Amino acid sequence: MLAGLLDASHLMPLELLPEQAAEHARAAGFSQVLIYLGDLQRRWLRLLTGKGLDAGQGAGGEEGELSMDGTLAGRACQFGRIVPGPPVAPGPGNAGARHWWVPLLNGAERLGVLRVTTAVDDERAQEDMSRLASLVALIVHSKHSSSDSFARLTRTGPMNIAAEMQWHLMPPHSYADGRVVISASMEPAYQTSGDAFDYSTAGDVVHLAIFDAMGHDTAAGLSANLAMATCRNTRRQGADLVEITERIEEALIEQYGYRRYVTGIQADLDTSTGVLSWVNRGHHPPILIRGNRGHTTLSCRPAHPMGTGLGLKVTVCQEQLQPGDRIVLYTDGITEARTAGGTEFGLEHFTDFILRHHADGLPVPETLRRLTRAVLDHHDGRLQDDATILLCEWLGPASEATVQAADHIGIPTPRSSRTGRGSGPQPVHG
């Protein structure tokens, strides 16, 4: 099954993936395979038919769109676990069969779910489902940047030019390894202007960055793109945090004079020691969440926003983290979202939400998805400013802590870390 699909994938457009996945899956006893991809805001799961964005359903009458909330498919995507469905109606060739919802994961990033139909119900079948989903996710990821069909399917509304630039520049929403768990969210997804986030790894160091450009127009998006591209270019030449921000300022002044500026945080986390170093360029300070005991604002004398040329000293500050500490970077659209009556969402509400859902055992990406929904609901669905969150949890200095990382990010435990029989992909029963 996997070898055949992998061989076919090299010269396969995304539109042929549903047909090819279903054909090769029959070798493992799967009578039907459907691919549902999550929309940009992870509110819906939409059927990939290979025939464009259909009005309602697949060729066999399957639903073309499923809600992320309140469905078995959504539960599989939210928790990163296989979810069995009820038995299917008896018919030719499907005696005793049921649907299984299997998460599509590209690393820690949730792309959607597979619906696998089979009469086989054992550990081997579930492992085969997971492997098929992993390969399908890799193929989707490898094809999506060259596919307008993917973009149209995963968007539920028109996107402005600034958002088009931002989403193509930023890394995936989620990342995890044995050292850190990282997750991010950005709204309004289709009308964002000047916000951006970034993260990267180099040896023991994890770099984190957040940007908030002046304004709410296309020029703000251009400023944020220029800032992030300059950050990456300078960082990849081995520059330190101070120099990164100075090069960003130079690039902004060269391009715009002193008419545009960008605030932001640049941070490095040494995962071998837990030392967090950061500089603040006119931005909201980072938040440290330790256990479930509330939050601390990390103070550091801020320098001027990048692009203003005010000449304030750029200070590098440090904080010693403990394993399990979470660092949160955010923009003001999160905490300053207001109701019609003028009530702010607020920093306390923001951190309490993260603490409460973490205590409930929700995966980090699902916590941020629900937090973003809560912010939008607080503002009646229309934000007046971009709202971006970047959360990084340090697991500790041992890079082998993949079981803990998998649990926190909400993906199956790596096979190499399992012990004992029956420790394969565990289904979540709805």
XYZ file of C-alpha atoms in Angstrom:
430
model
C 0.000 0.000 0.000
C 2.591 2.536 1.075
C 5.167 1.625 -1.569
C 2.627 1.899 -4.369
C 1.293 5.257 -3.210
C 4.798 6.613 -2.624
C 5.913 5.599 -6.115
C 2.839 7.227 -7.647
C 3.234 10.447 -5.657
C 6.278 11.807 -7.479
C 4.358 12.673 -10.653
C 0.927 13.088 -9.063
C -0.974 16.392 -8.900
C -2.944 16.956 -5.718
C -6.184 16.419 -7.643
C -5.325 12.714 -8.176
C -4.455 12.007 -4.544
C -7.987 10.951 -3.441
C -8.248 8.406 -6.243
C -4.715 7.074 -5.801
C -4.981 6.844 -2.000
C -8.220 4.886 -2.242
C -6.807 2.556 -4.903
C -3.623 1.669 -3.023
C -5.436 1.401 0.326
C -7.338 -1.625 -0.924
C -4.116 -3.624 -0.552
C -4.490 -3.229 3.225
C -8.160 -4.202 3.244
C -9.569 -0.663 3.289
C -12.642 -0.543 1.090
C -12.861 3.260 0.991
C -10.621 6.204 1.906
C -11.731 9.840 1.931
C -9.498 12.855 2.594
C -10.824 15.833 4.575
C -8.606 18.907 4.935
C -8.965 21.557 7.626
C -9.742 25.133 6.657
C -7.349 27.918 7.589
C -9.096 28.658 10.900
C -9.612 24.966 11.725
C -13.377 25.340 11.987
C -14.275 22.967 9.153
C -13.034 19.793 7.533
C -13.614 19.868 3.776
C -13.636 16.907 1.402
C -10.816 16.743 -1.148
C -12.500 15.286 -4.235
C -9.944 16.166 -6.892
C -12.674 17.968 -8.806
C -12.473 21.419 -7.309
C -14.528 22.888 -4.487
C -17.822 21.014 -4.667
C -21.105 22.499 -3.549
C -22.090 19.833 -1.094
C -20.861 16.262 -1.237
C -18.608 13.610 -2.723
C -19.400 11.286 -5.606
C -20.870 8.687 -3.260
C -23.059 11.161 -1.395
C -20.499 11.822 1.356
C -20.751 15.125 3.195
C -18.478 17.729 1.658
C -17.985 19.710 4.865
C -17.846 18.629 8.511
C -17.647 20.825 11.578
C -14.477 20.658 13.655
C -16.642 20.900 16.780
C -19.140 18.237 17.769
C -18.166 15.584 15.208
C -16.107 12.400 15.373
C -13.965 13.711 12.527
C -13.278 16.917 14.428
C -12.447 14.986 17.582
C -9.824 12.954 15.710
C -8.238 16.149 14.407
C -8.413 18.012 17.731
C -6.821 15.247 19.807
C -4.589 13.655 17.152
C -6.006 10.181 17.781
C -7.932 7.596 15.768
C -11.672 7.776 16.445
C -13.934 4.842 15.498
C -17.340 5.587 14.037
C -20.526 3.512 14.153
C -20.938 0.507 11.832
C -21.879 1.436 8.270
C -25.178 0.370 6.742
C -24.932 -3.206 5.407
C -24.226 -3.429 1.699
C -22.263 -5.381 -0.909
C -18.690 -5.976 0.272
C -18.959 -4.071 3.563
C -20.365 -6.604 6.020
C -19.237 -5.636 9.510
C -17.435 -2.528 8.272
C -17.219 0.809 10.053
C -15.692 4.202 9.379
C -12.520 5.215 11.213
C -11.410 8.817 11.499
C -7.624 9.123 11.360
C -5.724 12.410 11.888
C -3.584 13.750 9.041
C -0.390 14.979 10.710
C 2.594 16.584 9.050
C 4.978 16.478 11.989
C 2.933 18.200 14.681
C 0.808 20.178 12.209
C -2.832 19.099 11.804
C -3.860 19.039 8.148
C -7.179 17.231 8.483
C -8.402 13.631 8.723
C -8.832 10.462 6.698
C -12.079 8.535 6.766
C -11.100 4.899 6.373
C -13.769 2.241 5.864
C -12.863 -1.341 6.743
C -14.253 -4.470 8.367
C -10.877 -5.215 9.953
C -10.629 -4.087 13.585
C -7.295 -4.950 15.140
C -4.040 -3.286 16.143
C -2.408 -3.988 12.769
C -5.261 -2.298 10.910
C -4.970 0.787 13.092
C -1.228 0.926 12.497
C -1.836 0.659 8.755
C -4.378 3.503 8.966
C -1.855 5.690 10.790
C 0.883 4.948 8.277
C -1.423 5.671 5.354
C -2.477 8.961 6.982
C 1.166 9.910 7.557
C 2.044 9.337 3.904
C -1.051 11.168 2.652
C -0.178 14.117 4.917
C 3.379 14.233 3.544
C 2.049 14.178 -0.016
C -0.472 16.938 0.729
C 2.283 19.035 2.289
C 4.601 18.484 -0.669
C 1.907 19.502 -3.187
C 0.002 22.287 -1.441
C 2.324 25.201 -2.239
C 1.858 24.631 -5.978
C -1.879 23.917 -5.814
C -4.562 26.584 -6.075
C -7.069 23.758 -5.545
C -5.679 23.332 -2.022
C -5.897 27.063 -1.320
C -9.490 27.304 -2.559
C -10.573 24.243 -0.611
C -9.062 25.388 2.686
C -10.400 28.944 2.553
C -13.918 29.846 3.594
C -13.757 33.500 2.515
C -11.783 35.978 0.413
C -8.276 36.780 1.612
C -6.649 40.204 1.437
C -3.232 40.709 -0.114
C -1.429 41.229 3.199
C -2.758 37.943 4.586
C -1.781 36.181 1.353
C 1.805 37.321 1.909
C 1.853 36.492 5.619
C 0.567 32.934 5.407
C 3.050 32.016 2.677
C 5.971 33.332 4.724
C 5.251 31.947 8.188
C 6.144 28.453 9.433
C 3.475 25.826 10.309
C 1.150 26.489 13.229
C 2.701 23.691 15.311
C 6.087 22.097 15.902
C 7.417 19.637 18.479
C 10.505 17.583 19.208
C 11.948 16.070 22.372
C 12.924 19.518 23.687
C 10.094 21.937 22.910
C 6.470 22.178 21.926
C 5.576 25.236 19.841
C 2.157 26.356 18.660
C 0.843 29.580 17.142
C -2.390 31.216 16.056
C -3.177 34.349 14.050
C -6.458 36.151 13.441
C -8.256 37.559 11.535
C -6.970 34.815 9.245
C -8.267 36.324 5.999
C -7.836 40.019 6.769
C -4.629 40.182 8.784
C -2.248 43.020 8.030
C 0.838 43.625 10.144
C 1.246 40.629 12.481
C 3.657 37.749 11.924
C 5.371 35.019 13.948
C 8.431 32.887 13.358
C 10.398 30.081 14.980
C 13.387 27.960 13.992
C 15.945 25.547 15.402
C 19.739 25.474 15.101
C 21.569 22.933 17.236
C 20.470 23.398 20.856
C 18.934 26.826 20.213
C 15.292 27.498 19.390
C 14.634 30.973 18.015
C 11.268 32.659 18.589
C 10.021 35.901 17.066
C 6.845 37.929 16.883
C 6.205 41.102 14.871
C 3.493 43.766 14.889
C 3.793 46.303 12.082
C 2.279 49.761 12.189
C -1.068 50.135 10.437
C -3.840 47.905 9.128
C -3.219 48.000 5.407
C -1.183 46.266 2.732
C 1.825 48.425 3.632
C 1.711 46.938 7.143
C 1.903 43.480 5.597
C 4.856 44.555 3.464
C 6.602 45.951 6.549
C 6.060 42.736 8.508
C 7.297 40.654 5.572
C 10.406 42.815 5.252
C 11.065 42.526 8.994
C 10.712 38.741 9.040
C 12.769 38.175 5.887
C 15.535 40.403 7.275
C 15.367 38.535 10.583
C 15.833 35.175 8.872
C 18.548 36.417 6.563
C 20.546 37.966 9.414
C 19.945 35.073 11.812
C 21.141 32.520 9.257
C 24.419 34.418 8.987
C 25.007 33.844 12.700
C 23.992 37.281 14.037
C 22.965 37.713 17.670
C 19.623 39.059 18.872
C 20.695 42.700 19.034
C 22.182 42.663 15.547
C 19.069 40.998 14.133
C 16.885 43.845 15.343
C 19.368 46.468 14.168
C 19.422 45.000 10.662
C 15.622 44.965 10.632
C 15.591 48.635 11.579
C 18.087 49.477 8.843
C 16.011 47.645 6.240
C 12.810 49.436 7.287
C 14.435 52.879 7.260
C 16.063 52.214 3.894
C 12.724 51.184 2.401
C 10.321 53.608 4.113
C 12.410 56.397 5.586
C 10.949 56.852 9.066
C 7.331 56.439 7.976
C 6.874 52.785 9.004
C 7.862 50.853 12.102
C 7.542 47.356 13.544
C 7.473 46.294 17.186
C 8.553 42.821 18.184
C 10.325 40.321 20.381
C 13.382 38.305 19.328
C 14.251 35.409 21.633
C 16.643 32.448 21.820
C 15.986 29.447 24.044
C 19.042 27.307 24.805
C 17.335 23.938 25.204
C 20.426 22.373 26.811
C 20.254 24.765 29.787
C 16.784 26.319 29.729
C 18.162 29.862 29.503
C 15.852 32.183 27.593
C 17.456 35.321 26.108
C 15.368 38.025 24.468
C 15.236 41.630 23.331
C 12.149 43.806 23.298
C 11.672 46.363 20.532
C 8.680 48.343 21.774
C 6.463 45.310 22.194
C 4.353 43.689 24.919
C 6.715 41.714 27.195
C 6.741 37.900 27.124
C 4.622 35.956 29.587
C 6.001 33.041 31.621
C 3.504 30.384 32.726
C 4.929 27.973 35.292
C 2.843 24.929 36.136
C -0.735 25.941 36.902
C 0.202 28.711 39.319
C -0.594 31.736 37.183
C 1.696 33.847 35.056
C 4.630 36.222 35.326
C 5.405 39.077 32.973
C 9.087 38.994 32.022
C 10.405 42.517 32.325
C 13.145 43.851 30.107
C 13.815 47.477 29.270
C 12.349 47.935 25.791
C 14.198 49.686 23.025
C 12.422 51.772 20.400
C 10.269 50.136 17.706
C 12.292 49.038 14.697
C 12.194 51.685 11.998
C 11.900 54.753 14.225
C 15.653 55.331 14.631
C 15.341 56.761 18.135
C 18.717 55.391 19.218
C 17.647 53.763 22.504
C 19.952 51.048 23.843
C 18.942 47.488 22.933
C 19.177 45.308 26.050
C 19.458 41.516 26.113
C 17.601 40.024 29.082
C 17.684 36.462 30.374
C 15.454 34.130 32.375
C 16.247 30.657 33.692
C 13.368 28.362 32.787
C 12.280 25.188 34.518
C 11.159 22.098 32.579
C 7.481 22.524 31.711
C 7.622 26.336 31.604
C 5.661 27.980 28.803
C 6.725 31.228 27.151
C 3.924 33.184 25.455
C 4.497 35.974 22.934
C 1.433 37.874 21.745
C 0.204 41.011 20.024
C -2.234 43.541 21.433
C -5.188 42.289 19.397
C -5.426 39.352 21.821
C -5.721 41.182 25.121
C -7.323 44.390 23.835
C -10.221 42.765 21.996
C -13.360 44.468 23.316
C -17.044 43.702 23.533
C -19.564 46.162 22.137
C -19.755 47.575 25.663
C -16.015 48.218 25.751
C -14.905 45.345 28.032
C -11.413 44.093 27.174
C -10.634 40.388 26.874
C -7.665 41.192 29.114
C -4.374 39.590 30.074
C -5.815 37.773 33.107
C -8.599 36.193 31.062
C -6.050 35.285 28.380
C -3.657 33.475 30.736
C -6.446 31.896 32.784
C -7.851 30.385 29.602
C -4.491 28.774 28.781
C -4.061 27.471 32.336
C -7.574 26.044 32.527
C -7.401 24.184 29.231
C -3.884 22.936 29.935
C -5.144 21.501 33.221
C -7.926 19.760 31.278
C -5.301 17.905 29.256
C -6.051 19.503 25.890
C -3.253 19.472 23.306
C -1.567 22.854 22.942
C -2.796 23.482 19.356
C -6.371 22.760 20.401
C -6.057 25.097 23.394
C -4.909 27.930 21.097
C -7.648 27.147 18.590
C -10.281 27.456 21.320
C -8.603 30.551 22.753
C -8.715 32.256 19.369
C -12.393 31.359 19.037
C -13.032 32.824 22.490
C -11.285 36.080 21.528
C -13.317 36.286 18.328
C -16.562 35.544 20.173
C -15.667 38.218 22.727
C -15.459 40.683 19.839
C -18.597 39.374 18.064
C -16.448 37.779 15.377
C -14.834 41.009 14.114
C -11.448 42.049 15.468
C -10.302 45.656 15.159
C -6.636 44.621 15.287
C -4.560 41.565 14.433
C -4.374 38.996 17.228
C -1.394 36.638 17.252
C -0.092 34.139 19.825
C 3.156 32.165 19.833
C 3.554 29.661 22.676
C 6.698 27.635 23.387
C 6.977 25.023 26.144
C 10.430 23.839 27.203
C 10.281 20.156 28.114
C 13.798 19.934 29.524
C 17.383 19.371 28.386
C 16.933 15.739 27.280
C 16.155 15.683 23.565
C 14.638 12.195 23.875
C 11.472 13.355 25.694
C 9.329 12.572 22.643
C 6.597 10.801 24.608
C 5.927 13.958 26.613
C 6.120 16.090 23.457
C 3.637 13.829 21.668
C 1.252 14.028 24.615
C 1.398 17.825 24.830
C 1.092 18.486 21.110
C -1.575 15.814 20.643
C -0.047 13.259 18.283
C 0.451 9.482 18.591
C 3.432 8.360 20.672
C 6.436 7.705 18.406
C 6.732 3.991 17.687
C 10.374 3.906 18.822
C 9.274 5.179 22.264
C 6.567 2.609 22.874
C 7.023 -0.256 25.280
C 5.043 -3.419 25.533
C 2.328 -4.939 23.437
C -0.754 -2.878 22.791
C 1.010 0.470 22.860
C 0.159 1.290 19.265
C -2.139 4.128 18.174
C -4.926 4.184 20.730
C -8.391 5.082 19.443
C -10.428 7.791 21.124
C -14.022 6.671 21.499
C -16.534 9.449 20.953
